[in-house]
């Protein structure tokens, strides 16, 4: 249970475009972000004699520092693993540009372009900054769906904090569920100096028992405690986390664990998860609950949107009961 002071801090962060958390800058409004945020993101284009596709993900790390993960074949998705890395390198902010070195090449990023320059000073490749959007972003609830949050109020949640039509993390649904499908959209803050679990942390607890992690894990390794991971159970097939302050989607199909009349579990829960439209868990068996809220059991339970003191927002939340 959070203290009253902690709750006030979370609310203050959520209602400001830039605030301090643990002495670090936290941004919730893209228009109020520094130059590093404008350079961070995804880049893609063709290069070479064969016109091969190359891509890069650039992470802003605070203090004018960056990290780049480059791919040959395109950005992580249905046909490209986040593990198939072409190279990685670090860079710094120089004026309005982020500058990186890789072997004999200089890589300069500014104005929505990533330019690769060889040792002779010739520009040999240009990648354009792109902003990917989930194909289910803004999905309309189907007929018969139970709408939990449409921006108008937080009445379907206990202790809901609604800010400008968005639901702040650290709340749970009043309705309890067995088998169901769930759609929701989330947005993590930009916290460039944050690291690990301190960078936009929340979690979607299906049935209050099984956590699908929410975290700013853009361009990271895709571990079970990172975005899309099922905490302590499974890593996502592919790290589909988009940059912070971009809206993302989870589409979840859940089958609850089964119990006999004596209360003994006879079948594990199962889940399929699409992150930004890409299947990251396919009919995955869940052998146990994950830490953080409730133990497994035969009864229905609520959707829990975990609070970790970070201003993580949710919207467009609806459920179809099976």
PDB file of C-alpha atoms in Angstrom:
ATOM      1  CA  UNK A   1       0.000   0.000   0.000  1.00  0.00           C
ATOM      2  CA  UNK A   2       1.439   3.380  -0.996  1.00  0.00           C
ATOM      3  CA  UNK A   3       1.699   6.121   1.591  1.00  0.00           C
ATOM      4  CA  UNK A   4      -0.358   9.277   1.141  1.00  0.00           C
ATOM      5  CA  UNK A   5       2.857  11.184   0.355  1.00  0.00           C
ATOM      6  CA  UNK A   6       3.848   8.672  -2.332  1.00  0.00           C
ATOM      7  CA  UNK A   7       0.402   8.912  -3.923  1.00  0.00           C
ATOM      8  CA  UNK A   8       0.626  12.714  -3.993  1.00  0.00           C
ATOM      9  CA  UNK A   9       4.020  12.499  -5.714  1.00  0.00           C
ATOM     10  CA  UNK A  10       2.628  10.189  -8.394  1.00  0.00           C
ATOM     11  CA  UNK A  11      -0.318  12.514  -8.996  1.00  0.00           C
ATOM     12  CA  UNK A  12       1.974  15.543  -9.223  1.00  0.00           C
ATOM     13  CA  UNK A  13       4.154  13.806 -11.823  1.00  0.00           C
ATOM     14  CA  UNK A  14       1.125  12.707 -13.808  1.00  0.00           C
ATOM     15  CA  UNK A  15      -0.300  16.207 -14.094  1.00  0.00           C
ATOM     16  CA  UNK A  16       2.971  17.905 -15.113  1.00  0.00           C
ATOM     17  CA  UNK A  17       4.686  17.709 -18.501  1.00  0.00           C
ATOM     18  CA  UNK A  18       8.084  17.502 -16.784  1.00  0.00           C
ATOM     19  CA  UNK A  19       8.786  16.636 -13.175  1.00  0.00           C
ATOM     20  CA  UNK A  20      11.410  15.132 -10.913  1.00  0.00           C
ATOM     21  CA  UNK A  21      11.285  11.580  -9.641  1.00  0.00           C
ATOM     22  CA  UNK A  22      14.181  10.213  -7.577  1.00  0.00           C
ATOM     23  CA  UNK A  23      16.120  13.283  -8.705  1.00  0.00           C
ATOM     24  CA  UNK A  24      15.614  12.391 -12.382  1.00  0.00           C
ATOM     25  CA  UNK A  25      13.681  14.225 -15.084  1.00  0.00           C
ATOM     26  CA  UNK A  26      10.388  12.577 -16.038  1.00  0.00           C
ATOM     27  CA  UNK A  27       8.540  13.764 -19.143  1.00  0.00           C
ATOM     28  CA  UNK A  28       4.868  13.048 -19.882  1.00  0.00           C
ATOM     29  CA  UNK A  29       4.342  15.473 -22.781  1.00  0.00           C
ATOM     30  CA  UNK A  30       6.233  14.913 -26.077  1.00  0.00           C
ATOM     31  CA  UNK A  31       6.131  18.652 -26.775  1.00  0.00           C
ATOM     32  CA  UNK A  32       8.055  19.405 -23.581  1.00  0.00           C
ATOM     33  CA  UNK A  33      10.915  16.946 -24.182  1.00  0.00           C
ATOM     34  CA  UNK A  34      14.573  17.897 -24.807  1.00  0.00           C
ATOM     35  CA  UNK A  35      16.501  17.448 -28.056  1.00  0.00           C
ATOM     36  CA  UNK A  36      17.580  13.944 -27.039  1.00  0.00           C
ATOM     37  CA  UNK A  37      13.971  12.745 -27.247  1.00  0.00           C
ATOM     38  CA  UNK A  38      13.612  14.118 -30.771  1.00  0.00           C
ATOM     39  CA  UNK A  39      16.644  12.065 -31.842  1.00  0.00           C
ATOM     40  CA  UNK A  40      15.624   8.906 -30.004  1.00  0.00           C
ATOM     41  CA  UNK A  41      13.472   6.487 -31.982  1.00  0.00           C
ATOM     42  CA  UNK A  42      13.391   4.135 -34.945  1.00  0.00           C
ATOM     43  CA  UNK A  43      15.087   4.596 -38.311  1.00  0.00           C
ATOM     44  CA  UNK A  44      14.834   2.488 -41.454  1.00  0.00           C
ATOM     45  CA  UNK A  45      15.918   2.599 -45.093  1.00  0.00           C
ATOM     46  CA  UNK A  46      17.720   0.866 -47.959  1.00  0.00           C
ATOM     47  CA  UNK A  47      21.441   0.910 -48.654  1.00  0.00           C
ATOM     48  CA  UNK A  48      24.130  -0.931 -50.608  1.00  0.00           C
ATOM     49  CA  UNK A  49      24.244  -2.209 -54.178  1.00  0.00           C
ATOM     50  CA  UNK A  50      21.403  -4.658 -53.521  1.00  0.00           C
ATOM     51  CA  UNK A  51      19.189  -2.156 -51.729  1.00  0.00           C
ATOM     52  CA  UNK A  52      19.115  -4.181 -48.520  1.00  0.00           C
ATOM     53  CA  UNK A  53      16.966  -2.878 -45.671  1.00  0.00           C
ATOM     54  CA  UNK A  54      18.765  -1.554 -42.627  1.00  0.00           C
ATOM     55  CA  UNK A  55      17.266  -0.234 -39.411  1.00  0.00           C
ATOM     56  CA  UNK A  56      18.329   1.281 -36.122  1.00  0.00           C
ATOM     57  CA  UNK A  57      16.812   1.928 -32.717  1.00  0.00           C
ATOM     58  CA  UNK A  58      18.310   4.808 -30.751  1.00  0.00           C
ATOM     59  CA  UNK A  59      17.850   5.092 -26.985  1.00  0.00           C
ATOM     60  CA  UNK A  60      18.382   8.376 -25.129  1.00  0.00           C
ATOM     61  CA  UNK A  61      20.213   7.667 -21.873  1.00  0.00           C
ATOM     62  CA  UNK A  62      20.355  11.121 -20.306  1.00  0.00           C
ATOM     63  CA  UNK A  63      23.366  13.416 -19.917  1.00  0.00           C
ATOM     64  CA  UNK A  64      23.622  13.736 -23.734  1.00  0.00           C
ATOM     65  CA  UNK A  65      24.385  10.020 -24.104  1.00  0.00           C
ATOM     66  CA  UNK A  66      22.783   7.536 -26.541  1.00  0.00           C
ATOM     67  CA  UNK A  67      22.898   3.861 -27.421  1.00  0.00           C
ATOM     68  CA  UNK A  68      22.184   2.503 -30.897  1.00  0.00           C
ATOM     69  CA  UNK A  69      21.090  -1.010 -31.871  1.00  0.00           C
ATOM     70  CA  UNK A  70      21.350  -1.622 -35.633  1.00  0.00           C
ATOM     71  CA  UNK A  71      19.658  -4.352 -37.681  1.00  0.00           C
ATOM     72  CA  UNK A  72      20.066  -5.695 -41.196  1.00  0.00           C
ATOM     73  CA  UNK A  73      16.655  -6.722 -42.496  1.00  0.00           C
ATOM     74  CA  UNK A  74      14.416  -4.200 -40.751  1.00  0.00           C
ATOM     75  CA  UNK A  75      13.062  -3.350 -37.337  1.00  0.00           C
ATOM     76  CA  UNK A  76      11.982  -6.037 -34.854  1.00  0.00           C
ATOM     77  CA  UNK A  77       8.579  -7.450 -35.754  1.00  0.00           C
ATOM     78  CA  UNK A  78       6.884 -10.450 -37.333  1.00  0.00           C
ATOM     79  CA  UNK A  79       9.830 -11.185 -39.618  1.00  0.00           C
ATOM     80  CA  UNK A  80      12.756  -9.765 -37.652  1.00  0.00           C
ATOM     81  CA  UNK A  81      13.983 -10.830 -34.226  1.00  0.00           C
ATOM     82  CA  UNK A  82      15.280  -8.251 -31.789  1.00  0.00           C
ATOM     83  CA  UNK A  83      18.138 -10.683 -31.175  1.00  0.00           C
ATOM     84  CA  UNK A  84      19.450 -10.524 -34.751  1.00  0.00           C
ATOM     85  CA  UNK A  85      21.631  -7.490 -34.093  1.00  0.00           C
ATOM     86  CA  UNK A  86      23.921  -6.150 -36.820  1.00  0.00           C
ATOM     87  CA  UNK A  87      25.948  -4.017 -34.405  1.00  0.00           C
ATOM     88  CA  UNK A  88      25.626  -1.823 -31.310  1.00  0.00           C
ATOM     89  CA  UNK A  89      27.406   1.406 -30.505  1.00  0.00           C
ATOM     90  CA  UNK A  90      27.252   4.407 -28.166  1.00  0.00           C
ATOM     91  CA  UNK A  91      26.964   8.057 -29.120  1.00  0.00           C
ATOM     92  CA  UNK A  92      26.809  11.583 -27.748  1.00  0.00           C
ATOM     93  CA  UNK A  93      24.915  14.783 -28.438  1.00  0.00           C
ATOM     94  CA  UNK A  94      26.990  17.301 -30.389  1.00  0.00           C
ATOM     95  CA  UNK A  95      24.969  20.453 -30.962  1.00  0.00           C
ATOM     96  CA  UNK A  96      21.639  19.251 -32.360  1.00  0.00           C
ATOM     97  CA  UNK A  97      23.082  15.969 -33.684  1.00  0.00           C
ATOM     98  CA  UNK A  98      23.656  12.582 -32.099  1.00  0.00           C
ATOM     99  CA  UNK A  99      26.992  11.245 -33.325  1.00  0.00           C
ATOM    100  CA  UNK A 100      28.130   7.611 -33.264  1.00  0.00           C
ATOM    101  CA  UNK A 101      31.218   5.732 -34.461  1.00  0.00           C
ATOM    102  CA  UNK A 102      31.240   2.203 -35.888  1.00  0.00           C
ATOM    103  CA  UNK A 103      34.474   0.869 -37.322  1.00  0.00           C
ATOM    104  CA  UNK A 104      35.525   3.441 -39.962  1.00  0.00           C
ATOM    105  CA  UNK A 105      32.063   4.964 -40.252  1.00  0.00           C
ATOM    106  CA  UNK A 106      30.608   8.050 -38.602  1.00  0.00           C
ATOM    107  CA  UNK A 107      26.870   8.025 -38.014  1.00  0.00           C
ATOM    108  CA  UNK A 108      25.110  11.362 -37.608  1.00  0.00           C
ATOM    109  CA  UNK A 109      21.469  11.700 -36.569  1.00  0.00           C
ATOM    110  CA  UNK A 110      19.405  14.890 -36.853  1.00  0.00           C
ATOM    111  CA  UNK A 111      16.389  16.323 -38.628  1.00  0.00           C
ATOM    112  CA  UNK A 112      14.650  12.961 -38.896  1.00  0.00           C
ATOM    113  CA  UNK A 113      17.555  11.300 -40.696  1.00  0.00           C
ATOM    114  CA  UNK A 114      20.342   8.900 -39.819  1.00  0.00           C
ATOM    115  CA  UNK A 115      23.326   9.405 -42.133  1.00  0.00           C
ATOM    116  CA  UNK A 116      26.234   6.973 -42.492  1.00  0.00           C
ATOM    117  CA  UNK A 117      29.505   8.565 -43.643  1.00  0.00           C
ATOM    118  CA  UNK A 118      32.587   6.569 -44.601  1.00  0.00           C
ATOM    119  CA  UNK A 119      36.236   7.349 -43.882  1.00  0.00           C
ATOM    120  CA  UNK A 120      36.459   9.375 -47.125  1.00  0.00           C
ATOM    121  CA  UNK A 121      33.654  11.653 -45.981  1.00  0.00           C
ATOM    122  CA  UNK A 122      31.130  10.189 -48.434  1.00  0.00           C
ATOM    123  CA  UNK A 123      27.560   9.630 -47.287  1.00  0.00           C
ATOM    124  CA  UNK A 124      26.837   5.987 -48.081  1.00  0.00           C
ATOM    125  CA  UNK A 125      23.436   5.469 -46.476  1.00  0.00           C
ATOM    126  CA  UNK A 126      20.436   7.443 -45.209  1.00  0.00           C
ATOM    127  CA  UNK A 127      17.759   6.028 -42.927  1.00  0.00           C
ATOM    128  CA  UNK A 128      14.534   7.918 -42.238  1.00  0.00           C
ATOM    129  CA  UNK A 129      12.992   8.260 -38.791  1.00  0.00           C
ATOM    130  CA  UNK A 130       9.677   6.427 -38.672  1.00  0.00           C
ATOM    131  CA  UNK A 131       6.933   6.226 -36.058  1.00  0.00           C
ATOM    132  CA  UNK A 132       5.289   2.824 -36.004  1.00  0.00           C
ATOM    133  CA  UNK A 133       1.735   2.447 -34.734  1.00  0.00           C
ATOM    134  CA  UNK A 134      -0.018  -0.695 -33.581  1.00  0.00           C
ATOM    135  CA  UNK A 135      -2.659  -1.945 -36.031  1.00  0.00           C
ATOM    136  CA  UNK A 136      -5.053  -2.294 -33.070  1.00  0.00           C
ATOM    137  CA  UNK A 137      -4.475   1.228 -31.731  1.00  0.00           C
ATOM    138  CA  UNK A 138      -7.866   2.803 -31.141  1.00  0.00           C
ATOM    139  CA  UNK A 139      -9.679  -0.515 -31.706  1.00  0.00           C
ATOM    140  CA  UNK A 140     -13.454  -0.241 -31.346  1.00  0.00           C
ATOM    141  CA  UNK A 141     -15.003  -2.517 -28.707  1.00  0.00           C
ATOM    142  CA  UNK A 142     -17.008  -5.253 -30.443  1.00  0.00           C
ATOM    143  CA  UNK A 143     -20.679  -5.834 -29.772  1.00  0.00           C
ATOM    144  CA  UNK A 144     -21.140  -7.311 -26.306  1.00  0.00           C
ATOM    145  CA  UNK A 145     -17.823  -6.035 -24.962  1.00  0.00           C
ATOM    146  CA  UNK A 146     -17.615  -4.623 -21.457  1.00  0.00           C
ATOM    147  CA  UNK A 147     -15.980  -1.198 -21.694  1.00  0.00           C
ATOM    148  CA  UNK A 148     -13.891  -0.594 -18.596  1.00  0.00           C
ATOM    149  CA  UNK A 149     -12.409   2.755 -19.592  1.00  0.00           C
ATOM    150  CA  UNK A 150     -13.216   5.059 -22.499  1.00  0.00           C
ATOM    151  CA  UNK A 151     -11.796   8.274 -21.053  1.00  0.00           C
ATOM    152  CA  UNK A 152     -15.057   9.647 -19.718  1.00  0.00           C
ATOM    153  CA  UNK A 153     -14.678   8.432 -16.126  1.00  0.00           C
ATOM    154  CA  UNK A 154     -12.955   5.852 -13.936  1.00  0.00           C
ATOM    155  CA  UNK A 155     -16.095   4.362 -12.441  1.00  0.00           C
ATOM    156  CA  UNK A 156     -15.184   0.790 -13.446  1.00  0.00           C
ATOM    157  CA  UNK A 157     -11.990   0.918 -11.354  1.00  0.00           C
ATOM    158  CA  UNK A 158     -11.282   1.169  -7.643  1.00  0.00           C
ATOM    159  CA  UNK A 159      -9.295   4.254  -6.651  1.00  0.00           C
ATOM    160  CA  UNK A 160      -9.059   5.452 -10.243  1.00  0.00           C
ATOM    161  CA  UNK A 161      -7.021   8.579 -10.977  1.00  0.00           C
ATOM    162  CA  UNK A 162      -8.128  10.068 -14.322  1.00  0.00           C
ATOM    163  CA  UNK A 163      -6.018  12.804 -15.880  1.00  0.00           C
ATOM    164  CA  UNK A 164      -7.263  14.486 -19.067  1.00  0.00           C
ATOM    165  CA  UNK A 165      -9.150  11.375 -20.174  1.00  0.00           C
ATOM    166  CA  UNK A 166      -6.328   8.974 -19.300  1.00  0.00           C
ATOM    167  CA  UNK A 167      -6.203   6.398 -16.499  1.00  0.00           C
ATOM    168  CA  UNK A 168      -3.154   6.480 -14.254  1.00  0.00           C
ATOM    169  CA  UNK A 169      -1.593   3.184 -13.171  1.00  0.00           C
ATOM    170  CA  UNK A 170      -2.230   1.785  -9.674  1.00  0.00           C
ATOM    171  CA  UNK A 171      -5.861   0.692  -9.859  1.00  0.00           C
ATOM    172  CA  UNK A 172      -7.939  -2.450 -10.350  1.00  0.00           C
ATOM    173  CA  UNK A 173     -11.276  -3.214 -11.968  1.00  0.00           C
ATOM    174  CA  UNK A 174     -14.423  -3.633  -9.890  1.00  0.00           C
ATOM    175  CA  UNK A 175     -15.539  -6.415 -12.245  1.00  0.00           C
ATOM    176  CA  UNK A 176     -13.881  -9.814 -11.856  1.00  0.00           C
ATOM    177  CA  UNK A 177     -13.191 -12.162 -14.767  1.00  0.00           C
ATOM    178  CA  UNK A 178     -12.715 -15.801 -15.710  1.00  0.00           C
ATOM    179  CA  UNK A 179     -11.916 -16.579 -19.392  1.00  0.00           C
ATOM    180  CA  UNK A 180     -11.797 -13.397 -21.483  1.00  0.00           C
ATOM    181  CA  UNK A 181     -10.094 -11.336 -24.136  1.00  0.00           C
ATOM    182  CA  UNK A 182      -8.730  -7.918 -23.221  1.00  0.00           C
ATOM    183  CA  UNK A 183      -7.684  -4.863 -25.197  1.00  0.00           C
ATOM    184  CA  UNK A 184      -5.866  -1.941 -23.638  1.00  0.00           C
ATOM    185  CA  UNK A 185      -3.480   0.825 -24.628  1.00  0.00           C
ATOM    186  CA  UNK A 186      -0.622   2.179 -22.530  1.00  0.00           C
ATOM    187  CA  UNK A 187       2.014   4.898 -22.609  1.00  0.00           C
ATOM    188  CA  UNK A 188       5.213   5.005 -20.582  1.00  0.00           C
ATOM    189  CA  UNK A 189       6.918   8.301 -19.662  1.00  0.00           C
ATOM    190  CA  UNK A 190      10.260   9.469 -21.026  1.00  0.00           C
ATOM    191  CA  UNK A 191      12.717   9.039 -18.183  1.00  0.00           C
ATOM    192  CA  UNK A 192      16.126   9.158 -19.898  1.00  0.00           C
ATOM    193  CA  UNK A 193      18.267   8.785 -16.795  1.00  0.00           C
ATOM    194  CA  UNK A 194      16.215   5.870 -15.474  1.00  0.00           C
ATOM    195  CA  UNK A 195      17.552   2.348 -15.755  1.00  0.00           C
ATOM    196  CA  UNK A 196      16.015  -1.110 -15.523  1.00  0.00           C
ATOM    197  CA  UNK A 197      12.839  -1.308 -13.458  1.00  0.00           C
ATOM    198  CA  UNK A 198      13.019   2.423 -12.751  1.00  0.00           C
ATOM    199  CA  UNK A 199      12.157   3.428 -16.306  1.00  0.00           C
ATOM    200  CA  UNK A 200       8.386   3.717 -16.731  1.00  0.00           C
ATOM    201  CA  UNK A 201       7.415   0.687 -14.660  1.00  0.00           C
ATOM    202  CA  UNK A 202       3.898  -0.751 -14.400  1.00  0.00           C
ATOM    203  CA  UNK A 203       2.255  -4.078 -15.210  1.00  0.00           C
ATOM    204  CA  UNK A 204      -0.961  -5.570 -16.534  1.00  0.00           C
ATOM    205  CA  UNK A 205      -2.033  -8.281 -14.084  1.00  0.00           C
ATOM    206  CA  UNK A 206      -4.543 -10.552 -15.794  1.00  0.00           C
ATOM    207  CA  UNK A 207      -6.900 -11.857 -13.100  1.00  0.00           C
ATOM    208  CA  UNK A 208      -4.659  -9.982 -10.630  1.00  0.00           C
ATOM    209  CA  UNK A 209      -2.389 -13.039 -10.839  1.00  0.00           C
ATOM    210  CA  UNK A 210      -0.271 -13.043 -13.988  1.00  0.00           C
ATOM    211  CA  UNK A 211       1.797  -9.956 -14.798  1.00  0.00           C
ATOM    212  CA  UNK A 212       2.490  -8.908 -18.351  1.00  0.00           C
ATOM    213  CA  UNK A 213       5.197  -6.351 -17.766  1.00  0.00           C
ATOM    214  CA  UNK A 214       4.837  -2.708 -18.784  1.00  0.00           C
ATOM    215  CA  UNK A 215       8.170  -0.881 -18.898  1.00  0.00           C
ATOM    216  CA  UNK A 216      10.181   1.379 -21.156  1.00  0.00           C
ATOM    217  CA  UNK A 217      12.223  -1.482 -22.621  1.00  0.00           C
ATOM    218  CA  UNK A 218      12.673   0.108 -26.042  1.00  0.00           C
ATOM    219  CA  UNK A 219      15.604  -1.557 -27.877  1.00  0.00           C
ATOM    220  CA  UNK A 220      16.580  -3.676 -24.857  1.00  0.00           C
ATOM    221  CA  UNK A 221      17.187  -7.419 -24.622  1.00  0.00           C
ATOM    222  CA  UNK A 222      13.554  -8.538 -24.203  1.00  0.00           C
ATOM    223  CA  UNK A 223      13.796 -10.288 -20.824  1.00  0.00           C
ATOM    224  CA  UNK A 224      10.916 -11.648 -18.742  1.00  0.00           C
ATOM    225  CA  UNK A 225      11.052  -8.565 -16.497  1.00  0.00           C
ATOM    226  CA  UNK A 226      10.943  -6.187 -19.487  1.00  0.00           C
ATOM    227  CA  UNK A 227       8.013  -4.960 -21.556  1.00  0.00           C
ATOM    228  CA  UNK A 228       5.989  -7.864 -22.932  1.00  0.00           C
ATOM    229  CA  UNK A 229       7.599 -10.352 -20.582  1.00  0.00           C
ATOM    230  CA  UNK A 230       5.500 -12.449 -18.235  1.00  0.00           C
ATOM    231  CA  UNK A 231       7.336 -11.843 -15.028  1.00  0.00           C
ATOM    232  CA  UNK A 232       9.515 -14.809 -13.943  1.00  0.00           C
ATOM    233  CA  UNK A 233       7.783 -17.069 -16.496  1.00  0.00           C
ATOM    234  CA  UNK A 234       8.541 -16.162 -20.126  1.00  0.00           C
ATOM    235  CA  UNK A 235      10.384 -13.685 -22.311  1.00  0.00           C
ATOM    236  CA  UNK A 236       8.491 -12.208 -25.261  1.00  0.00           C
ATOM    237  CA  UNK A 237       9.215 -13.867 -28.610  1.00  0.00           C
ATOM    238  CA  UNK A 238      10.210 -10.461 -29.931  1.00  0.00           C
ATOM    239  CA  UNK A 239      10.736  -7.160 -28.145  1.00  0.00           C
ATOM    240  CA  UNK A 240       7.979  -5.022 -29.692  1.00  0.00           C
ATOM    241  CA  UNK A 241       8.335  -2.140 -27.237  1.00  0.00           C
ATOM    242  CA  UNK A 242       8.054   1.230 -28.946  1.00  0.00           C
ATOM    243  CA  UNK A 243       9.821   4.377 -27.687  1.00  0.00           C
ATOM    244  CA  UNK A 244       8.434   6.069 -24.559  1.00  0.00           C
ATOM    245  CA  UNK A 245       5.529   8.513 -24.952  1.00  0.00           C
ATOM    246  CA  UNK A 246       4.199   6.531 -27.917  1.00  0.00           C
ATOM    247  CA  UNK A 247       0.899   4.709 -27.392  1.00  0.00           C
ATOM    248  CA  UNK A 248       1.184   0.918 -27.415  1.00  0.00           C
ATOM    249  CA  UNK A 249      -1.313  -1.936 -27.312  1.00  0.00           C
ATOM    250  CA  UNK A 250      -1.794  -5.262 -25.602  1.00  0.00           C
ATOM    251  CA  UNK A 251      -4.394  -7.651 -27.014  1.00  0.00           C
ATOM    252  CA  UNK A 252      -4.703 -10.586 -24.632  1.00  0.00           C
ATOM    253  CA  UNK A 253      -6.619 -13.851 -24.909  1.00  0.00           C
ATOM    254  CA  UNK A 254      -6.794 -15.563 -21.524  1.00  0.00           C
ATOM    255  CA  UNK A 255      -8.022 -18.969 -20.356  1.00  0.00           C
ATOM    256  CA  UNK A 256      -8.183 -19.304 -16.588  1.00  0.00           C
ATOM    257  CA  UNK A 257      -6.726 -22.199 -14.618  1.00  0.00           C
ATOM    258  CA  UNK A 258      -9.141 -25.060 -13.919  1.00  0.00           C
ATOM    259  CA  UNK A 259      -9.877 -26.567 -10.505  1.00  0.00           C
ATOM    260  CA  UNK A 260     -11.792 -29.639  -9.395  1.00  0.00           C
ATOM    261  CA  UNK A 261     -14.538 -29.629  -6.789  1.00  0.00           C
ATOM    262  CA  UNK A 262     -11.983 -30.113  -4.041  1.00  0.00           C
ATOM    263  CA  UNK A 263     -10.142 -26.952  -5.093  1.00  0.00           C
ATOM    264  CA  UNK A 264      -7.159 -28.766  -6.652  1.00  0.00           C
ATOM    265  CA  UNK A 265      -5.746 -27.230  -9.816  1.00  0.00           C
ATOM    266  CA  UNK A 266      -6.127 -29.631 -12.749  1.00  0.00           C
ATOM    267  CA  UNK A 267      -5.090 -27.353 -15.639  1.00  0.00           C
ATOM    268  CA  UNK A 268      -2.833 -24.318 -15.822  1.00  0.00           C
ATOM    269  CA  UNK A 269      -3.963 -20.955 -17.123  1.00  0.00           C
ATOM    270  CA  UNK A 270      -3.018 -20.117 -20.725  1.00  0.00           C
ATOM    271  CA  UNK A 271      -2.482 -16.824 -22.528  1.00  0.00           C
ATOM    272  CA  UNK A 272      -1.866 -15.417 -25.994  1.00  0.00           C
ATOM    273  CA  UNK A 273      -0.531 -11.869 -26.124  1.00  0.00           C
ATOM    274  CA  UNK A 274      -0.156  -9.490 -29.038  1.00  0.00           C
ATOM    275  CA  UNK A 275       2.065  -6.490 -28.377  1.00  0.00           C
ATOM    276  CA  UNK A 276       1.517  -3.755 -30.946  1.00  0.00           C
ATOM    277  CA  UNK A 277      -0.156  -6.315 -33.185  1.00  0.00           C
ATOM    278  CA  UNK A 278       2.640  -8.923 -33.058  1.00  0.00           C
ATOM    279  CA  UNK A 279       2.196 -12.246 -31.233  1.00  0.00           C
ATOM    280  CA  UNK A 280       4.774 -12.316 -28.442  1.00  0.00           C
ATOM    281  CA  UNK A 281       3.220 -15.240 -26.481  1.00  0.00           C
ATOM    282  CA  UNK A 282       1.243 -17.927 -28.299  1.00  0.00           C
ATOM    283  CA  UNK A 283      -1.076 -20.050 -26.155  1.00  0.00           C
ATOM    284  CA  UNK A 284       1.534 -19.968 -23.409  1.00  0.00           C
ATOM    285  CA  UNK A 285       0.961 -22.123 -20.341  1.00  0.00           C
ATOM    286  CA  UNK A 286       1.211 -20.237 -17.051  1.00  0.00           C
ATOM    287  CA  UNK A 287       2.370 -22.711 -14.388  1.00  0.00           C
ATOM    288  CA  UNK A 288       2.091 -20.291 -11.479  1.00  0.00           C
ATOM    289  CA  UNK A 289       1.042 -16.787 -10.493  1.00  0.00           C
ATOM    290  CA  UNK A 290       3.562 -13.973 -10.647  1.00  0.00           C
ATOM    291  CA  UNK A 291       4.513 -11.922  -7.549  1.00  0.00           C
ATOM    292  CA  UNK A 292       2.894  -8.609  -6.831  1.00  0.00           C
ATOM    293  CA  UNK A 293      -0.764  -9.176  -6.065  1.00  0.00           C
ATOM    294  CA  UNK A 294      -2.877 -12.343  -5.700  1.00  0.00           C
ATOM    295  CA  UNK A 295      -2.221 -16.060  -5.471  1.00  0.00           C
ATOM    296  CA  UNK A 296      -3.787 -18.451  -7.963  1.00  0.00           C
ATOM    297  CA  UNK A 297      -7.249 -19.726  -7.145  1.00  0.00           C
ATOM    298  CA  UNK A 298     -10.505 -20.968  -8.684  1.00  0.00           C
ATOM    299  CA  UNK A 299     -12.425 -17.732  -8.213  1.00  0.00           C
ATOM    300  CA  UNK A 300     -12.712 -14.916 -10.742  1.00  0.00           C
ATOM    301  CA  UNK A 301     -10.487 -11.899 -10.160  1.00  0.00           C
ATOM    302  CA  UNK A 302      -9.943  -8.328 -11.282  1.00  0.00           C
ATOM    303  CA  UNK A 303      -7.729  -6.679 -13.887  1.00  0.00           C
ATOM    304  CA  UNK A 304      -4.959  -4.913 -11.977  1.00  0.00           C
ATOM    305  CA  UNK A 305      -2.879  -2.098 -13.489  1.00  0.00           C
ATOM    306  CA  UNK A 306       0.135  -2.051 -11.236  1.00  0.00           C
ATOM    307  CA  UNK A 307       1.528   1.202  -9.843  1.00  0.00           C
ATOM    308  CA  UNK A 308       5.264   1.674  -9.285  1.00  0.00           C
ATOM    309  CA  UNK A 309       5.347   5.445  -8.769  1.00  0.00           C
ATOM    310  CA  UNK A 310       5.877   6.097 -12.491  1.00  0.00           C
ATOM    311  CA  UNK A 311       3.309   8.104 -14.520  1.00  0.00           C
ATOM    312  CA  UNK A 312       2.186   5.275 -16.809  1.00  0.00           C
ATOM    313  CA  UNK A 313      -1.156   5.951 -18.500  1.00  0.00           C
ATOM    314  CA  UNK A 314      -3.839   3.617 -19.869  1.00  0.00           C
ATOM    315  CA  UNK A 315      -6.784   4.155 -22.209  1.00  0.00           C
ATOM    316  CA  UNK A 316      -9.328   2.289 -24.382  1.00  0.00           C
ATOM    317  CA  UNK A 317      -9.725  -0.699 -22.057  1.00  0.00           C
ATOM    318  CA  UNK A 318     -12.384  -3.288 -22.853  1.00  0.00           C
ATOM    319  CA  UNK A 319     -13.091  -6.951 -22.200  1.00  0.00           C
ATOM    320  CA  UNK A 320     -15.018  -9.639 -24.024  1.00  0.00           C
ATOM    321  CA  UNK A 321     -16.075 -12.400 -21.651  1.00  0.00           C
ATOM    322  CA  UNK A 322     -16.037 -15.964 -22.923  1.00  0.00           C
TER     323      UNK A 322
END
